[in-house]
mmCIF file of C-alpha atoms in Angstrom:
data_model
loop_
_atom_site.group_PDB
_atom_site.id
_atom_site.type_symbol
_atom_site.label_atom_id
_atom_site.label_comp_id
_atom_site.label_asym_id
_atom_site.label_seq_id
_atom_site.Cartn_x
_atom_site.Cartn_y
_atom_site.Cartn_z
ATOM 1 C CA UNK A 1 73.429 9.877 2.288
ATOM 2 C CA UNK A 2 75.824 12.967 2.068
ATOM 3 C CA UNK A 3 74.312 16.315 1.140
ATOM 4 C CA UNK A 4 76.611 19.199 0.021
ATOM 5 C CA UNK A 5 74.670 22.532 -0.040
ATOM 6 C CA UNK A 6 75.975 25.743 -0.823
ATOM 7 C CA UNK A 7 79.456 24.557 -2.278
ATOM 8 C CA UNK A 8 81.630 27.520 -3.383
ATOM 9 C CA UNK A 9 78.761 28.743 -4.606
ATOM 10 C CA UNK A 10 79.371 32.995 -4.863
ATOM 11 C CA UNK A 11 75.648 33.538 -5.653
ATOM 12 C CA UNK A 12 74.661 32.031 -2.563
ATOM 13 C CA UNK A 13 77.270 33.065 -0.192
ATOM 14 C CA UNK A 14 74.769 35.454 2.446
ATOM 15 C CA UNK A 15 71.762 33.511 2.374
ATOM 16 C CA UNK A 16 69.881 34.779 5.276
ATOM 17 C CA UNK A 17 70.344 32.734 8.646
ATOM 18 C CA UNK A 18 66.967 31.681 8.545
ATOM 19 C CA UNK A 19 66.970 30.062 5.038
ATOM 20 C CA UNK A 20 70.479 28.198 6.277
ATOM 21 C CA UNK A 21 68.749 27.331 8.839
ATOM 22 C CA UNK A 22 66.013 25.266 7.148
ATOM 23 C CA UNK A 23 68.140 24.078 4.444
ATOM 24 C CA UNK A 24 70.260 21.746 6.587
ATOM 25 C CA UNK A 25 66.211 21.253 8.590
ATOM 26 C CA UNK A 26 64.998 20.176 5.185
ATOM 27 C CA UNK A 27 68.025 18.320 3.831
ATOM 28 C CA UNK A 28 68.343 16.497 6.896
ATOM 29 C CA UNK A 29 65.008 15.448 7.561
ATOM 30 C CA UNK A 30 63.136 16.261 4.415
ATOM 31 C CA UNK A 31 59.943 17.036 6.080
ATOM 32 C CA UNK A 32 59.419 14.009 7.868
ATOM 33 C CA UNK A 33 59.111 13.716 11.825
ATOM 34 C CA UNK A 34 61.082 11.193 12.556
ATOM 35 C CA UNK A 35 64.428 10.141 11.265
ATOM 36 C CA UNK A 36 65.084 7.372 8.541
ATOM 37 C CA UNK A 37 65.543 3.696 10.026
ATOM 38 C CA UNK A 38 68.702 2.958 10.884
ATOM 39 C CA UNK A 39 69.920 6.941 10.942
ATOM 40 C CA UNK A 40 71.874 7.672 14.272
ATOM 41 C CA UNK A 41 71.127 11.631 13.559
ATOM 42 C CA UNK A 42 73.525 14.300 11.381
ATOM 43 C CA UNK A 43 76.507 16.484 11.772
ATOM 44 C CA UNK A 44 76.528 19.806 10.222
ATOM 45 C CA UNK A 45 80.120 20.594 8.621
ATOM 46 C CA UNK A 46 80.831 24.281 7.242
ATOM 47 C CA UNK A 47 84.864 23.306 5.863
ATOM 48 C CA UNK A 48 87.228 25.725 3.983
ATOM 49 C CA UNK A 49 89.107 22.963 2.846
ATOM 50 C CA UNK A 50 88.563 22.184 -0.986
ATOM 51 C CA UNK A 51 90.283 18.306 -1.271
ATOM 52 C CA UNK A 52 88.608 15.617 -3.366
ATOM 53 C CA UNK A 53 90.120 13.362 -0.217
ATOM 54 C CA UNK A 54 87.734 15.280 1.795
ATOM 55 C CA UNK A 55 84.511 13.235 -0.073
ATOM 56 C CA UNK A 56 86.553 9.744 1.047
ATOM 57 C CA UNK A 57 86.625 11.224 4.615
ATOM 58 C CA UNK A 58 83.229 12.037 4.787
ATOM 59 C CA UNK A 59 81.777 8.580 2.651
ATOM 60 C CA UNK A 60 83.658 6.788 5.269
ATOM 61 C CA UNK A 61 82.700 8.185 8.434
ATOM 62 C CA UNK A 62 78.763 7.755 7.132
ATOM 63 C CA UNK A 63 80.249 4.301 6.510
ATOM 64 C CA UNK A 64 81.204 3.678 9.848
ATOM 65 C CA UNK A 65 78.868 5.748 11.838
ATOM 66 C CA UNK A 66 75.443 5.836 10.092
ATOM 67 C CA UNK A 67 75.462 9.575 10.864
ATOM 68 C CA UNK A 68 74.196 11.911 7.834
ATOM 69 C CA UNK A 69 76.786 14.671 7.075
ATOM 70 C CA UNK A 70 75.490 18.033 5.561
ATOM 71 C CA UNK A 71 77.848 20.467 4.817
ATOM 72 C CA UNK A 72 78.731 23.654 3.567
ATOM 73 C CA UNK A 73 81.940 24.593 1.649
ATOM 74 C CA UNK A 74 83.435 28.064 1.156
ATOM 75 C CA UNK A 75 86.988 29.687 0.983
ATOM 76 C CA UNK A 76 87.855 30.690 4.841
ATOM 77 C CA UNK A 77 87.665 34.260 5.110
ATOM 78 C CA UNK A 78 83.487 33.953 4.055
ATOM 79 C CA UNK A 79 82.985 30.723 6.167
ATOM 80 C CA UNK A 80 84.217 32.846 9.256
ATOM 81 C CA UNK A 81 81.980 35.554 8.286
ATOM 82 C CA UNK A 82 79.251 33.378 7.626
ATOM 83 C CA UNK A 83 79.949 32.072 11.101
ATOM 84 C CA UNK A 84 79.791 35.699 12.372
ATOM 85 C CA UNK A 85 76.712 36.841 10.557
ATOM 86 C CA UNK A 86 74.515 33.477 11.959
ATOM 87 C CA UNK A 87 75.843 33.913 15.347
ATOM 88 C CA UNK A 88 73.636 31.564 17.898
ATOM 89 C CA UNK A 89 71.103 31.296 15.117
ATOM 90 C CA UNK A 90 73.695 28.915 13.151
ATOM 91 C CA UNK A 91 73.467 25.246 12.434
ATOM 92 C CA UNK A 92 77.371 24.268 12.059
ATOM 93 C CA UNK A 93 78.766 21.612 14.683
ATOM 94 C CA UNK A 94 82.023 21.195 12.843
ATOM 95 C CA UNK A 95 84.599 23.902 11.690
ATOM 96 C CA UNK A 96 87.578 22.518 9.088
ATOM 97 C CA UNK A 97 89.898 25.295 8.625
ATOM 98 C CA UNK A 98 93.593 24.837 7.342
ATOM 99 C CA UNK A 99 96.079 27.109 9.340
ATOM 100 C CA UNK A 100 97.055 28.239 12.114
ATOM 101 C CA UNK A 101 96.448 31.411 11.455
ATOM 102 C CA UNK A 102 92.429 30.871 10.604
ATOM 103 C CA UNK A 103 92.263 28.738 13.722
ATOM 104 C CA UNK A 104 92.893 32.172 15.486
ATOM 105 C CA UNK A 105 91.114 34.299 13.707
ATOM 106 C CA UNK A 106 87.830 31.721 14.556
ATOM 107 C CA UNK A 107 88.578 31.683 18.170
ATOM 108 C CA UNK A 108 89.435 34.817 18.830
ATOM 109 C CA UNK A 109 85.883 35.550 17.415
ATOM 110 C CA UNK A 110 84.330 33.018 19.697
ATOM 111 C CA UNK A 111 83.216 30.464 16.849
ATOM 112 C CA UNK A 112 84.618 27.490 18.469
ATOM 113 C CA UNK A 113 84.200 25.789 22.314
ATOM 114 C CA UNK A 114 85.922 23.397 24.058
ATOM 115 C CA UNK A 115 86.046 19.502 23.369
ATOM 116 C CA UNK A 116 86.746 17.131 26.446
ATOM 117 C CA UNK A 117 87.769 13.982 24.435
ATOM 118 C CA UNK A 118 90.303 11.487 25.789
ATOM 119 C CA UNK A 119 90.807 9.996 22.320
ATOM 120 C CA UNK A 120 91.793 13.722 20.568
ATOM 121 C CA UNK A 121 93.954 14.206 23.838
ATOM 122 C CA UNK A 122 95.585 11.010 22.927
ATOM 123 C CA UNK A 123 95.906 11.073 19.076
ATOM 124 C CA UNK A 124 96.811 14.943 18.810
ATOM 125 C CA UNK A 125 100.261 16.343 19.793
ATOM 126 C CA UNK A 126 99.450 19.359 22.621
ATOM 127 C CA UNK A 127 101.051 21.547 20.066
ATOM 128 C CA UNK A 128 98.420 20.881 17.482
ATOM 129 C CA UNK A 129 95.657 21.795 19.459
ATOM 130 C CA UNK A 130 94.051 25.164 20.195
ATOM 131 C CA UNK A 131 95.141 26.534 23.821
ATOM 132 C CA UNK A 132 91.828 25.820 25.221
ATOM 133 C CA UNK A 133 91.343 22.710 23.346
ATOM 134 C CA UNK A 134 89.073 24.170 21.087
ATOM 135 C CA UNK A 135 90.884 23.020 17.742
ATOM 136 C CA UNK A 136 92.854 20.289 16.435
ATOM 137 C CA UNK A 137 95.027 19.902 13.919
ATOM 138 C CA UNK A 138 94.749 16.194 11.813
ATOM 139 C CA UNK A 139 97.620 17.195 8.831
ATOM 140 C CA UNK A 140 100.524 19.339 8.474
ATOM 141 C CA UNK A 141 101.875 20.808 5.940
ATOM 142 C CA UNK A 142 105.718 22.254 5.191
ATOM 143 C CA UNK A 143 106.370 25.188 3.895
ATOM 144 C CA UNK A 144 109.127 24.539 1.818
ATOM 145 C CA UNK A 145 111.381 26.049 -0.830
ATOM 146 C CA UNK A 146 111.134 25.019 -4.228
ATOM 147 C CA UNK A 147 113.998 25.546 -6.988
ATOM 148 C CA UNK A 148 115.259 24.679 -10.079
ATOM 149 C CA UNK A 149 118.283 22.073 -9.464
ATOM 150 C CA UNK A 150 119.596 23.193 -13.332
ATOM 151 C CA UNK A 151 119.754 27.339 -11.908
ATOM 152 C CA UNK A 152 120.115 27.046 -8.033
ATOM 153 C CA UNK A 153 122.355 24.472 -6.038
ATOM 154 C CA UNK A 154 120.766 22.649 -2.831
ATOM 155 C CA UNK A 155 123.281 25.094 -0.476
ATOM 156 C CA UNK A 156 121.834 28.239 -2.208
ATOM 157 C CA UNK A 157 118.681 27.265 -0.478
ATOM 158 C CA UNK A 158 119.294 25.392 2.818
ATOM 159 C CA UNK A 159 117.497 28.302 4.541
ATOM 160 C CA UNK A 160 114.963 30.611 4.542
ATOM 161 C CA UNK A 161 117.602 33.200 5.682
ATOM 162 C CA UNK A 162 119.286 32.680 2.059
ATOM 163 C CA UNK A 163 116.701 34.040 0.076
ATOM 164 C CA UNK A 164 117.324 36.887 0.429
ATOM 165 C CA UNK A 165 121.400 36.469 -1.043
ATOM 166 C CA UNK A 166 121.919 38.536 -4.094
ATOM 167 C CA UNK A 167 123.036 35.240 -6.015
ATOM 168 C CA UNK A 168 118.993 34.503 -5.923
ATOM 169 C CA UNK A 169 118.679 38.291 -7.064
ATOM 170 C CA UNK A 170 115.369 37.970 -10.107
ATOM 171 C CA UNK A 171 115.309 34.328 -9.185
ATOM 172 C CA UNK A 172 111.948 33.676 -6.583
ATOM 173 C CA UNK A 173 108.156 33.608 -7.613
ATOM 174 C CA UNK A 174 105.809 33.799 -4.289
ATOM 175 C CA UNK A 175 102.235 34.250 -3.919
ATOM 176 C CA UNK A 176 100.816 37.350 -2.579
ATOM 177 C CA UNK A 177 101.312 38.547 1.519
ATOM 178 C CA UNK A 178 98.212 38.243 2.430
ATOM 179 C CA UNK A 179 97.834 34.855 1.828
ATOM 180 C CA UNK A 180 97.322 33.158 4.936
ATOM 181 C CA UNK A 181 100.261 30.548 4.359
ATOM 182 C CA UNK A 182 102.666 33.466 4.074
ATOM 183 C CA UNK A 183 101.385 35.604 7.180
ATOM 184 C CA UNK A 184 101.616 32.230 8.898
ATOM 185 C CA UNK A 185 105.810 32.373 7.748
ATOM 186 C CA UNK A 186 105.692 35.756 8.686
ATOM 187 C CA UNK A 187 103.746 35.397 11.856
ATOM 188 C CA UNK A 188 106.351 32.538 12.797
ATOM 189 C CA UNK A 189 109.332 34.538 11.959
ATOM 190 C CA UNK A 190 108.353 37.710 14.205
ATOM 191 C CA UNK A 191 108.058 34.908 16.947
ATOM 192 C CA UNK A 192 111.713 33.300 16.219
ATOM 193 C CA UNK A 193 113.607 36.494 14.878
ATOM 194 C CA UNK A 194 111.953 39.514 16.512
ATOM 195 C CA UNK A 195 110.246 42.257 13.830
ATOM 196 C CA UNK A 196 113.385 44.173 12.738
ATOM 197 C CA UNK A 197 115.207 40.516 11.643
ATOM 198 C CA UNK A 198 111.865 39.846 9.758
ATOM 199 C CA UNK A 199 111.342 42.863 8.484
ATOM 200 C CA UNK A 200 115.031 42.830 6.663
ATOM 201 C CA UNK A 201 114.309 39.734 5.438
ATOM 202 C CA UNK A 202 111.071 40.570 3.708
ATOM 203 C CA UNK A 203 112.573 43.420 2.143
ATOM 204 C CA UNK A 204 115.638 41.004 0.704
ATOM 205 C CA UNK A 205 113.406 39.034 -0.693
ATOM 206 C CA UNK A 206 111.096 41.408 -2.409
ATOM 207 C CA UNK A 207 114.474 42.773 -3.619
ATOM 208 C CA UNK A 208 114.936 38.997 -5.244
ATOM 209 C CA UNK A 209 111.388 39.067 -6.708
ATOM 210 C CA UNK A 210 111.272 37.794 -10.502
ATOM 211 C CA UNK A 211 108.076 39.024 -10.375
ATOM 212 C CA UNK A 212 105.107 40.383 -8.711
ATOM 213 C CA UNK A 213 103.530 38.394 -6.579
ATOM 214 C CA UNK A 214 100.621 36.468 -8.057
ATOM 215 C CA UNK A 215 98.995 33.071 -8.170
ATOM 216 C CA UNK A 216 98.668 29.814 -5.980
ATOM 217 C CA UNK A 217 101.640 27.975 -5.132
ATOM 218 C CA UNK A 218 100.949 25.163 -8.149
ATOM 219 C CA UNK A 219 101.440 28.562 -10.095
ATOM 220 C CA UNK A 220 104.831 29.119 -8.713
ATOM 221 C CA UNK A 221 105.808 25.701 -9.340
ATOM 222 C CA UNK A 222 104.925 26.385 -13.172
ATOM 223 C CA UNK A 223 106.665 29.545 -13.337
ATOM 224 C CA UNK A 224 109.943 27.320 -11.980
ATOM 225 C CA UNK A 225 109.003 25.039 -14.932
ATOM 226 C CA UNK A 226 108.275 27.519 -17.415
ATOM 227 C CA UNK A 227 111.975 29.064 -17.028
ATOM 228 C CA UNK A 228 109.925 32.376 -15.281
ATOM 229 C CA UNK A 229 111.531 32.383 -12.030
ATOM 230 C CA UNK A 230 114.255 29.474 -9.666
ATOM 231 C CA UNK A 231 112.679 29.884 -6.707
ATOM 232 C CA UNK A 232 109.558 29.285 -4.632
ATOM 233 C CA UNK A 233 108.021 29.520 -1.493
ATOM 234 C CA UNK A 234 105.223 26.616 -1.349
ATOM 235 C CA UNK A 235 103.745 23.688 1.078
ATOM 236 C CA UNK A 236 105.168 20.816 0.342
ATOM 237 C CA UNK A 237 102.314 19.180 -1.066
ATOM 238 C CA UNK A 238 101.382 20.661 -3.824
ATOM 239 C CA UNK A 239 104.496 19.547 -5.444
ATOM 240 C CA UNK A 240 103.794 16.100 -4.095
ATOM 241 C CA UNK A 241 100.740 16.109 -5.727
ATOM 242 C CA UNK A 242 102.254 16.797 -9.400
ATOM 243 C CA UNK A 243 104.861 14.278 -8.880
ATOM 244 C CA UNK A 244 101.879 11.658 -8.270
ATOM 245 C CA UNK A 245 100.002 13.052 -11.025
ATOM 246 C CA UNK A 246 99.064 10.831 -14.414
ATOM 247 C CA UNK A 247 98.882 14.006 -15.802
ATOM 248 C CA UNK A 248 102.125 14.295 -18.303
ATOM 249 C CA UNK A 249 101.938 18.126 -17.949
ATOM 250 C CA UNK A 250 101.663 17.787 -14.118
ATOM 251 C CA UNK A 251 104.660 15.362 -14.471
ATOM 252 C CA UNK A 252 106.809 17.381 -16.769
ATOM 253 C CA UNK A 253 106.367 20.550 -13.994
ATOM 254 C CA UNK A 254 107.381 18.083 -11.186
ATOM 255 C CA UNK A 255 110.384 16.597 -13.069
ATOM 256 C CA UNK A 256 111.887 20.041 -12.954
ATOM 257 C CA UNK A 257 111.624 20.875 -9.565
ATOM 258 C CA UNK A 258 113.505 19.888 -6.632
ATOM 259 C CA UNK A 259 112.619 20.592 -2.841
ATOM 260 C CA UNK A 260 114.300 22.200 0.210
ATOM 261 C CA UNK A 261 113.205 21.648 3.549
ATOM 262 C CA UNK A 262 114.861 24.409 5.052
ATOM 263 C CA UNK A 263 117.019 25.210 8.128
ATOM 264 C CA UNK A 264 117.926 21.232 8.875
ATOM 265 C CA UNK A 265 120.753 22.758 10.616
ATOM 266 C CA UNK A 266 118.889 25.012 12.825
ATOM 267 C CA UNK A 267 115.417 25.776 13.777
ATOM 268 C CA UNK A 268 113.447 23.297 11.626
ATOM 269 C CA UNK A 269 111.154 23.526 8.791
ATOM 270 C CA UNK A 270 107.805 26.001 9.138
ATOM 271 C CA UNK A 271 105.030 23.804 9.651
ATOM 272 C CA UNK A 272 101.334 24.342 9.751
ATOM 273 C CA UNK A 273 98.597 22.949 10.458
ATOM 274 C CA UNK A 274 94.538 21.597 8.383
ATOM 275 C CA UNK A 275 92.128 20.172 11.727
ATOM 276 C CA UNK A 276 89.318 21.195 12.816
ATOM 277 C CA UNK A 277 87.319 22.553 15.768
ATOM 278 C CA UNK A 278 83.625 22.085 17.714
ATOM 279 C CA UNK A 279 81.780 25.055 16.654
ATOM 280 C CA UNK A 280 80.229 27.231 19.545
ATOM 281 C CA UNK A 281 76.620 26.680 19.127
ATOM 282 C CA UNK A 282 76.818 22.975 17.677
ATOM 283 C CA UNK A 283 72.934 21.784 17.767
ATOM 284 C CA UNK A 284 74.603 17.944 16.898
ATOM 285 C CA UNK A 285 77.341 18.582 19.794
ATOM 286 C CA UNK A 286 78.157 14.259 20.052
ATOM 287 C CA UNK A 287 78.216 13.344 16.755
ATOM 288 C CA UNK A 288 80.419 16.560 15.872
ATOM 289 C CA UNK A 289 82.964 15.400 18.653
ATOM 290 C CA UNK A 290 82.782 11.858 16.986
ATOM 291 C CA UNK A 291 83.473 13.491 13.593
ATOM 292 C CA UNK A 292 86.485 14.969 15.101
ATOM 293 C CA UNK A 293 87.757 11.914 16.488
ATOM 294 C CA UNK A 294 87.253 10.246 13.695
ATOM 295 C CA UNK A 295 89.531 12.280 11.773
ATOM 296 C CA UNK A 296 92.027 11.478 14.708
ATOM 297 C CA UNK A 297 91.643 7.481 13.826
ATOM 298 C CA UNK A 298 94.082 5.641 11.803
ATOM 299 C CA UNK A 299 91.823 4.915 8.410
ATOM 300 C CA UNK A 300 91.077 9.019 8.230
ATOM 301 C CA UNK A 301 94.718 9.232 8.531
ATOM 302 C CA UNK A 302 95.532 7.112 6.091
ATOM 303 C CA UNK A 303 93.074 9.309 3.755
ATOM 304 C CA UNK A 304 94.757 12.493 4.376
ATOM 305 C CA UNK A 305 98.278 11.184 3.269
ATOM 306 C CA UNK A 306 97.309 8.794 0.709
ATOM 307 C CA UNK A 307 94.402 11.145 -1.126
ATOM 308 C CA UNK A 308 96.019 14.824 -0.437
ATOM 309 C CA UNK A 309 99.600 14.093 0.305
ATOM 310 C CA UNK A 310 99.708 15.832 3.601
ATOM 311 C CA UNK A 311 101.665 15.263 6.608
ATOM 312 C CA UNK A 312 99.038 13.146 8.703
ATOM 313 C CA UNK A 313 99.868 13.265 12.942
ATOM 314 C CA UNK A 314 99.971 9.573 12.649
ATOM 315 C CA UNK A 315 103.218 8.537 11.311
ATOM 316 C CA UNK A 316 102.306 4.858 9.957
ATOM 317 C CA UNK A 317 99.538 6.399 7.996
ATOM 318 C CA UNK A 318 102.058 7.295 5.395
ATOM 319 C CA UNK A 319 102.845 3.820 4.763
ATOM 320 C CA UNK A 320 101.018 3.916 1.451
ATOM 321 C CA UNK A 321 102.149 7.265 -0.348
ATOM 322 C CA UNK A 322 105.940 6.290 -0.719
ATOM 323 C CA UNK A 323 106.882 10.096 -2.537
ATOM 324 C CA UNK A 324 105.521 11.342 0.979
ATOM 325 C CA UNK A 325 106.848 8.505 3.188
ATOM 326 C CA UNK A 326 110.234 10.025 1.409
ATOM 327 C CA UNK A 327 110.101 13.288 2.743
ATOM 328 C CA UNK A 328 108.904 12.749 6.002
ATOM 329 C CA UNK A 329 112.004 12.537 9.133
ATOM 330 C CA UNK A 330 112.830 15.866 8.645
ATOM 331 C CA UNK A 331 113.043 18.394 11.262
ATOM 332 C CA UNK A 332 110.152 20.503 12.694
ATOM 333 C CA UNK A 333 110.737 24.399 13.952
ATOM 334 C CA UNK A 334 108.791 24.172 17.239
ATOM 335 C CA UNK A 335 107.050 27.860 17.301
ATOM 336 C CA UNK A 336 103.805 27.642 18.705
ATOM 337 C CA UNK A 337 101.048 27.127 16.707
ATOM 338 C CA UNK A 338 99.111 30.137 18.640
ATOM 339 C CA UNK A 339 101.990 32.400 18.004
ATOM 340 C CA UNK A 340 101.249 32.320 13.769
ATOM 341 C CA UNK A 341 98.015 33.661 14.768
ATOM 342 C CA UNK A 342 98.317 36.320 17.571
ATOM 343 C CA UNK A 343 101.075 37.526 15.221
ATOM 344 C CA UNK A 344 99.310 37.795 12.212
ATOM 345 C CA UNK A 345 98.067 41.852 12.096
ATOM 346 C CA UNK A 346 101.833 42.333 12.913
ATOM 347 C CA UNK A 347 102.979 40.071 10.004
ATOM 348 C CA UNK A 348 100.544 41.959 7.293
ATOM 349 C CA UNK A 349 102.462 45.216 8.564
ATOM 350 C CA UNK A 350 106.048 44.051 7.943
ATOM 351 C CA UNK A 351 105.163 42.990 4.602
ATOM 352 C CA UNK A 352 103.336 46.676 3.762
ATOM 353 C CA UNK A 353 106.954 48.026 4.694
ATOM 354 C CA UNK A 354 108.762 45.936 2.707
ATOM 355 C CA UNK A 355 106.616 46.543 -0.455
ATOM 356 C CA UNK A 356 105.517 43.040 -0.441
ATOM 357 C CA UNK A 357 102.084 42.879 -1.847
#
């Protein structure tokens, strides 16, 4: 029942609002007047998020529902300026982002409205959502550090703060600042430590660099493998994922890595967020707000921690991923979730200064 259109598709990324438009119109109710027997209507879903778990989530909630999904899938930056170029014209009723710091870029450009929803209020922490309840986060992810347990010692790398020690000096691999995971870091640094302590430490760790920055966090892990650097700066679970892998390679990289969750002694652990939010002009406005809660209920919970090894907001849903159930307990820094956003320009800056590109 599912229709994916447009996925990742470069070639296709500014088709006109009007052919959008009557693509979902066509896909959804391929020229025929009246719906199918048995359909309860569609959701449109434009999502930035690229998970395989994502086709379990959206099988099921057909499953449950008998609501049609169409959706769209694009890296984040284009979806929000998809979202931008479509304006009222657009067909989306449900936004998946992942971060923080994309959550605030959407709202701040009016893509997303309000949802009234006693279930969301229930199921998601008031820190996860958006200020005006306009976006919800389902996961969370830590942004940890990863090392080499034969070249670094767990105490070299109990905090973020110790990165930047000259012991580490040619030791970390990272991926590039403007990566939305790292102004996110940044972002929630500036909030904790004030510019001028984030700014020192930016420059102490570019000072560490082994290299360049470059690459996805699965290629920092490999370049930890590969003897290229000690140190890394990734979420947690894309080292999760290789330890789960059947893939000997994967499990060669994972059985060489070992995990910090930093600052156990202090502020917590960085964590973000992957939810999603009620677009502003959603022409399906009841089924998207079902969508969303439905992402909120135990079984979709159980999907994001089982299928993608992230943190899910529902603690018993990791009861069947036991290398995630192992890492969870561990404690959370408590910056607001706004704060990674409205600090973001600011974050891009310190890292210019510091000569991290």
């Amino acid at each position: 029942m599912m229709r994916t259109i447009l996925k990742n598709s470069r070639a296709r990324l500014f088709v006109s609002v009007a052919v959008a438009s009557a693509v979902f119109a066509t896909l959804a109710g391929c020229g025929a007047s009246e719906p199918a027997a048995g359909s309860k209507g569609e959701v449109n879903i434009y999502s930035a998020r690229h998970y395989d778990a994502d086709e379990q989530l959206y099988d099921l909630f057909e499953k449950n529902t008998g609501i049609a999904i169409n959706r769209i899938e694009m890296k984040g930056d284009l979806l929000l300026e998809r979202l931008k170029a479509e304006g009222t014209q657009s067909p989306a009723d449900v936004i998946l982002l992942v971060d923080a710091g994309n959550f605030w870029r959407a709202e701040t450009a009016g893509l997303f409205q309000s949802v009234q929803s006693a279930k969301l209020d229930a199921a998601v922490p008031a820190n996860l959502q958006g200020p005006k309840k306009d976006w919800f986060g389902f996961a969370k992810r830590a942004r940890v550090i990863a090392y080499d347990p034969v070249r670094v010692k767990p105490e070299q790398v109990a905090t973020y703060e110790q990165l930047v020690e000259p012991a580490l000096k040619g030791k970390i691999c990272v991926r590039p600042s403007s990566n939305v995971y790292n102004l996110s870091l940044m972002s929630s640094f500036i909030a904790d430590w004030g510019v001028p302590k984030a700014e020192s430490w930016a420059k102490g760790v570019v000072a560490n660099f082994a290299r360049q920055p470059e690459g996805a966090d699965t290629d920092q892990l490999k370049a930890i493998a590969e003897g290229k650097c000690a140190v890394a700066i990734v979420n947690h679970y894309y080292a999760v994922r290789l330890q789960r892998s059947e893939d000997p390679a994967e499990q060669a990289v994972a059985s060489k890595i070992a995990l910090s969750f930093p600052d156990q002694a202090g502020a917590g652990t960085h964590v973000n967020i992957s939810g999603g939010a009620l677009a502003a002009n959603a022409p399906n406005k009841a089924n998207a707000v079902a969508f969303l809660e439905f992402l909120a209920s135990p079984e979709a919970q159980k999907i994001f921690a089982k299928a993608n090894d992230e943190f899910p907001i529902l603690a018993s849903a990791m009861d069947d991923n036991s290398k995630l159930k192992a890492l969870a307990g561990f404690k959370e820094a408590q910056t607001p979730m706004a704060a990674l956003g409205t600090n973001q320009p600011e974050a891009q800056k310190v890292f210019d200064r510091a000569g991290w590109k």
